[in-house]
Tab-separated table of C-alpha atoms in Angstrom:
chain	number	residue	atom	x	y	z
A	1	MET	CA	0.000	0.000	0.000
A	2	LYS	CA	2.844	2.377	0.920
A	3	LEU	CA	4.647	1.554	-2.329
A	4	LYS	CA	1.497	2.286	-4.321
A	5	LEU	CA	1.018	5.620	-2.523
A	6	SER	CA	4.662	6.551	-3.104
A	7	PHE	CA	4.318	5.759	-6.809
A	8	ILE	CA	1.218	7.970	-7.068
A	9	LEU	CA	3.024	10.836	-5.318
A	10	ILE	CA	6.006	10.516	-7.651
A	11	ILE	CA	3.724	10.676	-10.709
A	12	PHE	CA	1.905	13.655	-9.183
A	13	PHE	CA	5.120	15.601	-8.572
A	14	ILE	CA	6.431	14.775	-12.065
A	15	ALA	CA	3.176	16.115	-13.523
A	16	ILE	CA	3.373	19.268	-11.398
A	17	ARG	CA	6.984	19.810	-12.422
A	18	ALA	CA	6.168	19.327	-16.119
A	19	GLN	CA	3.225	21.698	-15.777
A	20	SER	CA	5.326	24.420	-14.108
A	21	LYS	CA	7.981	24.037	-16.799
A	22	ASN	CA	5.372	24.917	-19.416
A	23	ASP	CA	3.897	27.821	-17.446
A	24	LEU	CA	5.182	31.367	-17.633
A	25	ASN	CA	6.803	32.607	-14.424
A	26	SER	CA	6.054	36.041	-13.005
A	27	GLU	CA	9.130	37.635	-14.604
A	28	GLU	CA	8.242	36.273	-18.049
A	29	LYS	CA	4.662	37.475	-17.697
A	30	GLU	CA	5.792	40.933	-16.645
A	31	TYR	CA	8.224	41.108	-19.554
A	32	ILE	CA	5.810	39.919	-22.243
A	33	SER	CA	3.123	42.321	-21.040
A	34	LYS	CA	5.269	45.188	-22.349
A	35	PHE	CA	4.565	43.972	-25.883
A	36	ILE	CA	0.842	43.365	-25.510
A	37	TYR	CA	-1.951	45.635	-26.730
A	38	PRO	CA	-5.355	44.562	-25.352
A	39	ILE	CA	-8.275	44.669	-27.779
A	40	ASN	CA	-11.760	45.359	-26.436
A	41	THR	CA	-13.746	43.326	-28.932
A	42	PHE	CA	-13.643	41.408	-32.199
A	43	ASN	CA	-17.116	42.690	-33.121
A	44	PRO	CA	-16.945	44.445	-36.544
A	45	GLU	CA	-19.974	46.559	-35.607
A	46	GLU	CA	-18.095	48.268	-32.774
A	47	SER	CA	-18.049	52.031	-33.377
A	48	ASP	CA	-15.383	52.872	-30.780
A	49	ASN	CA	-12.049	52.098	-32.431
A	50	ASN	CA	-9.726	53.584	-29.833
A	51	ASP	CA	-8.316	50.125	-29.128
A	52	LEU	CA	-7.315	49.832	-32.803
A	53	LEU	CA	-5.341	53.082	-32.887
A	54	ILE	CA	-2.234	51.013	-32.147
A	55	LEU	CA	-2.516	49.737	-35.738
A	56	ASN	CA	-1.348	53.152	-36.927
A	57	LYS	CA	1.970	52.529	-35.184
A	58	LEU	CA	2.299	48.830	-35.968
A	59	ILE	CA	1.476	49.123	-39.662
A	60	GLY	CA	3.091	52.504	-40.211
A	61	ASN	CA	3.432	53.299	-43.921
A	62	SER	CA	3.232	49.681	-45.115
A	63	THR	CA	0.842	49.229	-48.017
A	64	ILE	CA	0.301	45.459	-47.845
A	65	VAL	CA	-1.184	43.917	-44.701
A	66	GLY	CA	-1.526	40.155	-44.329
A	67	LEU	CA	-4.254	38.878	-42.021
A	68	GLY	CA	-4.062	35.194	-41.153
A	69	GLU	CA	-6.362	32.634	-39.577
A	70	SER	CA	-5.605	29.549	-37.497
A	71	THR	CA	-8.559	27.648	-38.981
A	72	HIS	CA	-10.798	28.356	-41.960
A	73	GLY	CA	-13.926	28.318	-39.810
A	74	SER	CA	-13.523	30.429	-36.642
A	75	SER	CA	-16.165	33.141	-36.331
A	76	GLU	CA	-14.245	35.360	-33.910
A	77	VAL	CA	-11.120	35.270	-36.074
A	78	TYR	CA	-13.029	36.318	-39.190
A	79	GLN	CA	-14.906	39.006	-37.296
A	80	MET	CA	-11.620	40.389	-35.973
A	81	LYS	CA	-10.131	40.344	-39.484
A	82	TYR	CA	-13.138	42.196	-40.850
A	83	ARG	CA	-13.078	44.696	-37.989
A	84	ILE	CA	-9.403	45.436	-38.708
A	85	SER	CA	-10.119	45.620	-42.448
A	86	LYS	CA	-12.903	48.150	-41.885
A	87	TYR	CA	-10.516	50.242	-39.812
A	88	LEU	CA	-7.761	50.062	-42.449
A	89	ILE	CA	-10.190	51.052	-45.196
A	90	ALA	CA	-11.819	53.887	-43.276
A	91	HIS	CA	-8.733	55.290	-41.527
A	92	LYS	CA	-5.625	54.098	-43.398
A	93	ASN	CA	-6.844	54.435	-47.029
A	94	PHE	CA	-6.600	50.736	-47.865
A	95	ASN	CA	-8.577	50.208	-51.052
A	96	VAL	CA	-8.194	46.521	-52.028
A	97	PHE	CA	-9.527	43.626	-49.981
A	98	SER	CA	-8.381	40.227	-51.242
A	99	LEU	CA	-9.103	36.652	-50.204
A	100	GLU	CA	-7.472	33.246	-50.557
A	101	ALA	CA	-10.042	32.493	-53.253
A	102	ASN	CA	-9.965	32.009	-57.025
A	103	MET	CA	-9.139	35.371	-58.599
A	104	PRO	CA	-11.603	35.643	-61.525
A	105	GLU	CA	-14.588	34.483	-59.473
A	106	SER	CA	-13.694	36.776	-56.557
A	107	PHE	CA	-13.388	39.818	-58.806
A	108	LEU	CA	-17.084	39.463	-59.704
A	109	MET	CA	-17.879	40.792	-56.228
A	110	ASN	CA	-16.773	44.238	-57.463
A	111	GLN	CA	-19.895	44.479	-59.571
A	112	TYR	CA	-21.908	44.082	-56.402
A	113	ILE	CA	-19.987	46.310	-53.984
A	114	GLN	CA	-19.501	49.059	-56.585
A	115	GLU	CA	-22.607	48.849	-58.784
A	116	GLY	CA	-25.066	46.696	-56.834
A	117	LYS	CA	-25.141	44.087	-59.613
A	118	GLY	CA	-25.698	40.447	-58.812
A	119	ASN	CA	-26.491	38.532	-55.647
A	120	PRO	CA	-23.655	38.430	-53.099
A	121	LYS	CA	-24.668	34.984	-51.837
A	122	ASP	CA	-24.477	33.600	-55.365
A	123	ILE	CA	-21.101	35.254	-55.928
A	124	LEU	CA	-19.723	33.793	-52.693
A	125	LYS	CA	-21.043	30.401	-53.745
A	126	GLY	CA	-19.354	30.831	-57.119
A	127	MET	CA	-16.017	31.159	-55.285
A	128	TYR	CA	-16.217	27.349	-54.883
A	129	PHE	CA	-15.418	26.727	-51.231
A	130	TRP	CA	-17.700	27.017	-48.212
A	131	LEU	CA	-15.123	29.040	-46.259
A	132	TRP	CA	-16.538	32.408	-47.338
A	133	GLN	CA	-20.165	31.354	-47.592
A	134	THR	CA	-20.750	32.674	-44.095
A	135	GLU	CA	-22.750	35.374	-42.364
A	136	GLU	CA	-19.470	36.973	-41.254
A	137	THR	CA	-18.222	37.443	-44.831
A	138	LEU	CA	-21.628	38.412	-46.198
A	139	ASN	CA	-21.978	41.135	-43.541
A	140	PHE	CA	-18.543	42.479	-44.454
A	141	VAL	CA	-19.413	42.501	-48.154
A	142	GLU	CA	-22.559	44.503	-47.380
A	143	TRP	CA	-20.442	46.965	-45.407
A	144	LEU	CA	-18.088	47.344	-48.391
A	145	LYS	CA	-21.061	48.069	-50.652
A	146	LYS	CA	-22.393	50.689	-48.245
A	147	TYR	CA	-18.943	52.223	-47.866
A	148	ASN	CA	-18.589	52.557	-51.638
A	149	GLU	CA	-22.016	54.178	-51.860
A	150	ASN	CA	-20.895	56.902	-49.455
A	151	HIS	CA	-17.332	57.539	-50.643
A	152	ASP	CA	-15.840	58.765	-53.902
A	153	SER	CA	-12.724	56.649	-53.405
A	154	LYS	CA	-13.879	53.073	-54.010
A	155	VAL	CA	-12.763	49.812	-52.436
A	156	PHE	CA	-12.130	46.764	-54.632
A	157	PHE	CA	-12.714	43.093	-53.859
A	158	ASP	CA	-10.440	40.469	-55.405
A	159	GLY	CA	-8.857	37.066	-54.894
A	160	PHE	CA	-5.364	35.728	-55.509
A	161	ASP	CA	-5.792	31.961	-55.914
A	162	MET	CA	-5.744	29.924	-59.139
A	163	GLN	CA	-7.110	26.460	-58.330
A	164	TYR	CA	-9.713	26.583	-61.114
A	165	ALA	CA	-9.596	27.766	-64.742
A	166	LYS	CA	-13.330	28.072	-65.457
A	167	GLY	CA	-13.830	31.630	-64.210
A	168	ALA	CA	-10.871	32.904	-66.223
A	169	ILE	CA	-12.143	31.160	-69.373
A	170	ASP	CA	-15.645	32.567	-68.891
A	171	GLN	CA	-14.334	36.126	-68.535
A	172	ILE	CA	-12.037	35.761	-71.555
A	173	ARG	CA	-14.930	34.380	-73.607
A	174	LYS	CA	-17.066	37.365	-72.618
A	175	ILE	CA	-14.450	39.735	-74.095
A	176	TYR	CA	-14.382	37.645	-77.273
A	177	GLN	CA	-18.165	37.861	-77.571
A	178	GLU	CA	-18.256	41.615	-76.932
A	179	ASN	CA	-15.719	42.104	-79.743
A	180	HIS	CA	-17.375	39.551	-82.056
A	181	TRP	CA	-14.195	37.478	-82.322
A	182	SER	CA	-14.272	33.829	-83.300
A	183	GLU	CA	-14.382	31.668	-80.152
A	184	GLN	CA	-12.590	28.713	-81.750
A	185	GLU	CA	-9.370	29.412	-79.820
A	186	ILE	CA	-11.236	29.292	-76.515
A	187	ASN	CA	-13.079	26.117	-77.508
A	188	ASP	CA	-9.749	24.509	-78.449
A	189	LEU	CA	-8.271	25.678	-75.140
A	190	GLU	CA	-11.101	24.094	-73.146
A	191	THR	CA	-10.687	20.838	-75.064
A	192	ALA	CA	-6.925	20.842	-74.427
A	193	LEU	CA	-7.453	21.505	-70.715
A	194	LYS	CA	-9.793	18.546	-70.507
A	195	ASP	CA	-7.836	16.133	-72.690
A	196	ASN	CA	-4.442	16.799	-71.106
A	197	ASN	CA	-5.547	16.660	-67.484
A	198	ARG	CA	-3.718	13.774	-65.788
A	199	GLY	CA	-5.767	14.077	-62.619
A	200	PHE	CA	-6.696	16.753	-60.142
A	201	ARG	CA	-5.111	19.928	-61.586
A	202	THR	CA	-2.012	18.165	-62.931
A	203	TYR	CA	-0.615	18.496	-66.430
A	204	SER	CA	2.462	16.978	-68.043
A	205	LYS	CA	5.073	19.206	-69.661
A	206	LYS	CA	3.751	18.143	-73.049
A	207	GLY	CA	0.210	19.052	-72.005
A	208	GLN	CA	1.366	22.389	-70.621
A	209	ASN	CA	3.125	23.170	-73.923
A	210	THR	CA	-0.002	22.354	-75.924
A	211	ILE	CA	-2.187	24.555	-73.735
A	212	SER	CA	0.413	27.345	-73.751
A	213	GLU	CA	0.154	27.542	-77.536
A	214	TYR	CA	-3.553	28.354	-77.252
A	215	LEU	CA	-2.860	30.841	-74.457
A	216	PHE	CA	-0.332	32.586	-76.711
A	217	LEU	CA	-2.934	32.984	-79.456
A	218	ILE	CA	-5.521	34.296	-77.000
A	219	LYS	CA	-3.013	36.694	-75.481
A	220	GLN	CA	-2.450	38.297	-78.900
A	221	LYS	CA	-6.066	39.461	-78.886
A	222	SER	CA	-5.247	41.917	-76.092
A	223	ILE	CA	-3.661	44.214	-78.706
A	224	SER	CA	-7.172	45.135	-79.845
A	225	ILE	CA	-8.525	45.910	-76.369
A	226	LYS	CA	-8.602	49.696	-75.907
A	227	ASN	CA	-9.631	49.982	-72.257
A	228	PRO	CA	-6.435	49.676	-70.128
A	229	GLU	CA	-8.203	48.130	-67.102
A	230	GLU	CA	-10.081	45.660	-69.294
A	231	LYS	CA	-6.863	44.761	-71.085
A	232	SER	CA	-4.876	44.154	-67.891
A	233	ARG	CA	-7.669	41.963	-66.474
A	234	PHE	CA	-7.853	40.012	-69.743
A	235	LEU	CA	-4.110	39.321	-69.638
A	236	GLN	CA	-4.307	38.402	-65.954
A	237	ASN	CA	-7.019	35.848	-66.696
A	238	VAL	CA	-4.739	34.329	-69.319
A	239	ASP	CA	-2.011	34.157	-66.674
A	240	ILE	CA	-4.392	32.535	-64.159
A	241	ILE	CA	-4.845	29.663	-66.640
A	242	ARG	CA	-1.061	29.460	-67.092
A	243	GLN	CA	-0.661	29.214	-63.311
A	244	TYR	CA	-3.446	26.638	-63.121
A	245	ILE	CA	-1.739	24.214	-65.522
A	246	GLU	CA	1.608	24.618	-63.716
A	247	LEU	CA	0.063	24.298	-60.262
A	248	SER	CA	1.828	22.340	-57.517
A	249	PHE	CA	1.866	22.438	-53.718
A	250	ILE	CA	4.884	24.742	-53.633
A	251	LYS	CA	4.118	26.810	-56.731
A	252	ARG	CA	0.626	27.690	-55.520
A	253	ASP	CA	1.966	30.067	-52.850
A	254	GLN	CA	4.443	31.628	-55.253
A	255	PHE	CA	1.654	32.167	-57.777
A	256	MET	CA	-0.581	33.706	-55.096
A	257	ALA	CA	2.224	36.163	-54.306
A	258	GLU	CA	2.486	36.987	-58.033
A	259	ASN	CA	-1.236	37.746	-58.073
A	260	VAL	CA	-0.931	40.008	-55.032
A	261	LYS	CA	1.850	41.803	-56.914
A	262	TRP	CA	-0.496	42.171	-59.892
A	263	MET	CA	-3.123	43.805	-57.646
A	264	LYS	CA	-0.507	46.086	-56.132
A	265	GLU	CA	0.539	47.253	-59.596
A	266	ASN	CA	-2.858	47.420	-61.302
A	267	TYR	CA	-5.082	49.118	-58.740
A	268	GLN	CA	-4.509	52.860	-58.563
A	269	ASN	CA	-2.837	54.062	-55.338
A	270	SER	CA	-3.197	50.500	-54.089
A	271	LYS	CA	-3.051	49.542	-50.433
A	272	VAL	CA	-3.881	45.864	-50.205
A	273	ILE	CA	-5.350	43.690	-47.452
A	274	VAL	CA	-4.403	40.039	-47.975
A	275	SER	CA	-6.623	37.566	-46.086
A	276	ALA	CA	-5.516	33.924	-45.960
A	277	HIS	CA	-4.579	31.091	-43.630
A	278	ASN	CA	-1.687	31.669	-41.223
A	279	TYR	CA	0.288	29.155	-43.256
A	280	HIS	CA	0.067	31.239	-46.423
A	281	ILE	CA	0.820	34.694	-45.019
A	282	ALA	CA	3.813	33.470	-42.983
A	283	LYS	CA	7.175	34.978	-43.958
A	284	LEU	CA	9.532	32.231	-42.842
A	285	LYS	CA	9.739	29.627	-45.626
A	286	SER	CA	9.874	29.766	-49.422
A	287	ASP	CA	6.784	27.560	-49.738
A	288	ARG	CA	4.683	30.373	-48.247
A	289	MET	CA	3.035	33.258	-50.081
A	290	GLY	CA	4.143	35.625	-47.306
A	291	TYR	CA	7.783	34.743	-47.950
A	292	TRP	CA	7.493	35.766	-51.598
A	293	ILE	CA	5.555	38.950	-50.827
A	294	ASN	CA	8.189	39.830	-48.251
A	295	GLU	CA	10.963	39.180	-50.788
A	296	MET	CA	9.305	41.629	-53.184
A	297	TYR	CA	8.133	44.328	-50.771
A	298	HIS	CA	10.150	43.983	-47.546
A	299	LYS	CA	9.086	46.674	-45.049
A	300	ASP	CA	6.086	47.515	-47.202
A	301	PHE	CA	4.525	44.217	-46.067
A	302	VAL	CA	3.462	43.464	-42.487
A	303	ASN	CA	1.491	40.453	-41.322
A	304	PHE	CA	-0.712	39.411	-38.419
A	305	GLY	CA	-1.004	35.751	-37.434
A	306	PHE	CA	-4.014	34.603	-35.413
A	307	ALA	CA	-4.309	32.184	-32.497
A	308	PHE	CA	-7.045	30.963	-30.154
A	309	TYR	CA	-7.018	28.836	-26.995
A	310	GLU	CA	-10.142	26.661	-27.226
A	311	GLY	CA	-13.609	26.359	-28.717
A	312	THR	CA	-15.308	25.183	-31.886
A	313	TYR	CA	-14.930	25.884	-35.596
A	314	SER	CA	-16.563	25.034	-38.910
A	315	ALA	CA	-14.854	22.377	-41.014
A	316	SER	CA	-15.477	19.775	-43.694
A	317	ILE	CA	-14.472	16.292	-42.586
A	318	ASP	CA	-15.057	13.260	-44.820
A	319	GLY	CA	-17.368	15.383	-46.949
A	320	LYS	CA	-19.478	16.415	-43.961
A	321	LEU	CA	-19.599	20.147	-43.320
A	322	GLY	CA	-20.424	21.116	-39.768
A	323	THR	CA	-19.245	22.286	-36.353
A	324	TYR	CA	-16.312	20.548	-34.703
A	325	ASN	CA	-14.532	20.875	-31.385
A	326	SER	CA	-11.012	22.243	-31.558
A	327	GLU	CA	-8.212	20.718	-29.557
A	328	LYS	CA	-7.814	22.724	-26.362
A	329	ALA	CA	-4.353	24.241	-26.198
A	330	ARG	CA	-2.285	22.032	-23.908
A	331	PRO	CA	0.822	22.836	-21.847
A	332	GLY	CA	3.772	23.439	-24.130
A	333	THR	CA	1.774	25.252	-26.803
A	334	LEU	CA	2.050	28.967	-27.481
A	335	GLU	CA	-1.700	29.355	-27.038
A	336	TYR	CA	-1.550	27.773	-23.572
A	337	LYS	CA	1.094	30.248	-22.451
A	338	LEU	CA	-0.733	33.243	-23.926
A	339	ASN	CA	-4.017	32.201	-22.333
A	340	SER	CA	-2.333	32.218	-18.913
A	341	LEU	CA	-2.015	36.002	-19.200
A	342	ASP	CA	-5.793	36.264	-18.650
A	343	ILE	CA	-6.330	38.859	-21.393
A	344	PRO	CA	-9.201	37.717	-23.659
A	345	ILE	CA	-8.078	39.461	-26.871
A	346	PHE	CA	-4.780	41.169	-27.606
A	347	ILE	CA	-2.111	41.939	-30.190
A	348	LEU	CA	1.388	40.657	-29.411
A	349	ASP	CA	4.229	42.642	-30.971
A	350	LEU	CA	6.557	39.862	-32.121
A	351	LYS	CA	8.661	42.264	-34.168
A	352	ALA	CA	9.548	44.274	-31.062
A	353	ILE	CA	10.313	41.118	-29.046
A	354	ARG	CA	12.702	39.950	-31.784
A	355	LYS	CA	14.428	43.309	-31.765
A	356	ASP	CA	14.713	43.421	-27.953
A	357	ASP	CA	16.136	39.863	-27.804
A	358	ASN	CA	15.768	39.600	-24.014
A	359	LYS	CA	16.197	36.130	-22.497
A	360	LEU	CA	12.816	36.517	-20.760
A	361	GLY	CA	11.196	36.489	-24.186
A	362	HIS	CA	13.238	33.709	-25.766
A	363	TRP	CA	10.379	31.217	-25.282
A	364	VAL	CA	8.479	33.220	-27.913
A	365	LEU	CA	11.415	33.352	-30.299
A	366	LYS	CA	12.054	29.590	-30.378
A	367	ASP	CA	10.136	26.919	-32.284
A	368	ILE	CA	6.972	26.183	-30.326
A	369	LEU	CA	3.791	24.150	-30.753
A	370	PHE	CA	1.239	26.324	-32.562
A	371	ARG	CA	-2.229	25.567	-33.929
A	372	LYS	CA	-2.369	24.831	-37.673
A	373	THR	CA	-5.799	23.703	-38.823
A	374	GLY	CA	-7.251	24.376	-42.265
A	375	SER	CA	-10.670	23.584	-43.697
A	376	GLY	CA	-10.628	20.066	-42.240
A	377	THR	CA	-9.136	18.797	-39.026
A	378	ASP	CA	-6.180	16.815	-37.747
A	379	LYS	CA	-5.722	14.450	-34.825
A	380	ASN	CA	-2.955	16.754	-33.672
A	381	GLU	CA	-3.758	20.386	-34.459
A	382	PHE	CA	-0.488	21.759	-33.103
A	383	LYS	CA	2.762	21.784	-35.087
A	384	LYS	CA	6.240	23.030	-34.195
A	385	THR	CA	6.451	26.524	-35.659
A	386	ASN	CA	8.780	29.494	-35.400
A	387	VAL	CA	5.954	31.952	-34.842
A	388	ALA	CA	8.187	34.953	-34.178
A	389	ASN	CA	9.916	34.643	-37.549
A	390	SER	CA	6.666	33.867	-39.376
A	391	PHE	CA	4.682	36.912	-38.269
A	392	ASP	CA	5.300	40.522	-37.287
A	393	TYR	CA	2.334	40.484	-34.923
A	394	LEU	CA	0.056	37.847	-33.414
A	395	ILE	CA	-3.586	38.376	-32.490
A	396	PHE	CA	-4.750	36.118	-29.663
A	397	ILE	CA	-8.428	35.367	-28.996
A	398	ASN	CA	-9.150	33.114	-26.032
A	399	LYS	CA	-12.216	31.361	-27.437
A	400	SER	CA	-13.404	30.415	-30.929
A	401	THR	CA	-16.895	29.501	-32.073
A	402	ASN	CA	-17.847	28.120	-35.471
A	403	SER	CA	-18.381	30.493	-38.383
A	404	LYS	CA	-22.067	30.931	-39.320
A	405	LEU	CA	-22.563	29.039	-42.575
A	406	LEU	CA	-24.979	30.147	-45.269
A	407	ILE	CA	-24.995	26.681	-46.838
A	408	GLY	CA	-25.581	23.108	-45.811
A	409	ASN	CA	-23.086	21.311	-48.038
A	410	SER	CA	-19.424	21.760	-48.901
A	411	LYS	CA	-18.097	21.641	-52.412
């Protein structure tokens, strides 16, 4: 009996010791608090933006702001992103909002937010994935429309992904029809795309060469397009198809960065908000869009990662779209440590911590377990990540609830 009791006590003390090792001590908490900016709410309808004034300092004169997300289905994260976006548009003259969605289909939202044409729910549905078919995104779109109605300087809506070719083909065909050009080249292109497809978005070099010949012929038509904006969009749609046939896991992020660059160069006086998963906006590795944007724009690009401690989120698992429980942040994760500060929502200035390089903040600067969940789920949501080198700033929200879906089925 005594041996059993002793064994239990040993296990208990080992657990306590492991727990304390993963907790922040009082000195570390005091130090990290110097780099924390509490946020009052994630609610985009909040009219008092005094808590967001810190963005003026953090963003400075940068003209590209990346806003991440730790899952594709957390309501509070999206609401916070849209609240920040509204602030940047209204107070920092940002005029392009872009999503991790197919570019041609996303651009159709401009007709709604600028001219009131179309149905926003249908347009969101036409962007393929369920991620943006939510009340949160729809409410933001309606705000953009209202903003444009009341301001001479308009805001644009666009995407930067290229996982489908259909939208680009449809928009190219429309230009052909308006100019009464023969559509044979487009018909041949569609046939080549279908016949040379080796599987899900994969084409051999031979297939790519065949398709590229049709793209070259189509591209020549741009010479006859007089409107500069129409011409640049036409050529960009051609390039979307080129990206589509060359698509791979690594190239996708590089192509997304190229499309952000296109927006930066083709929208007048452009200041661009880039909304995507944490993984894509991260600056650390060359397989991330954020890395390539940072290579091109350096200090002109700042990014905000997002994190939450516990809760639920929307996801599609085995073809079933619904609400799922997230893994509660456990000891050893960044989210666990941040939650111990007892501040529900805050911005953490990682850039300043890197610069200060104090040993009390080294736990933030090292590789640490960090939530990485996309549109599905994983048995282990936390992956070793160098968060401090991936993001300039991190927005922490203690609890997530599922995004409010407008649809019942995923695509």
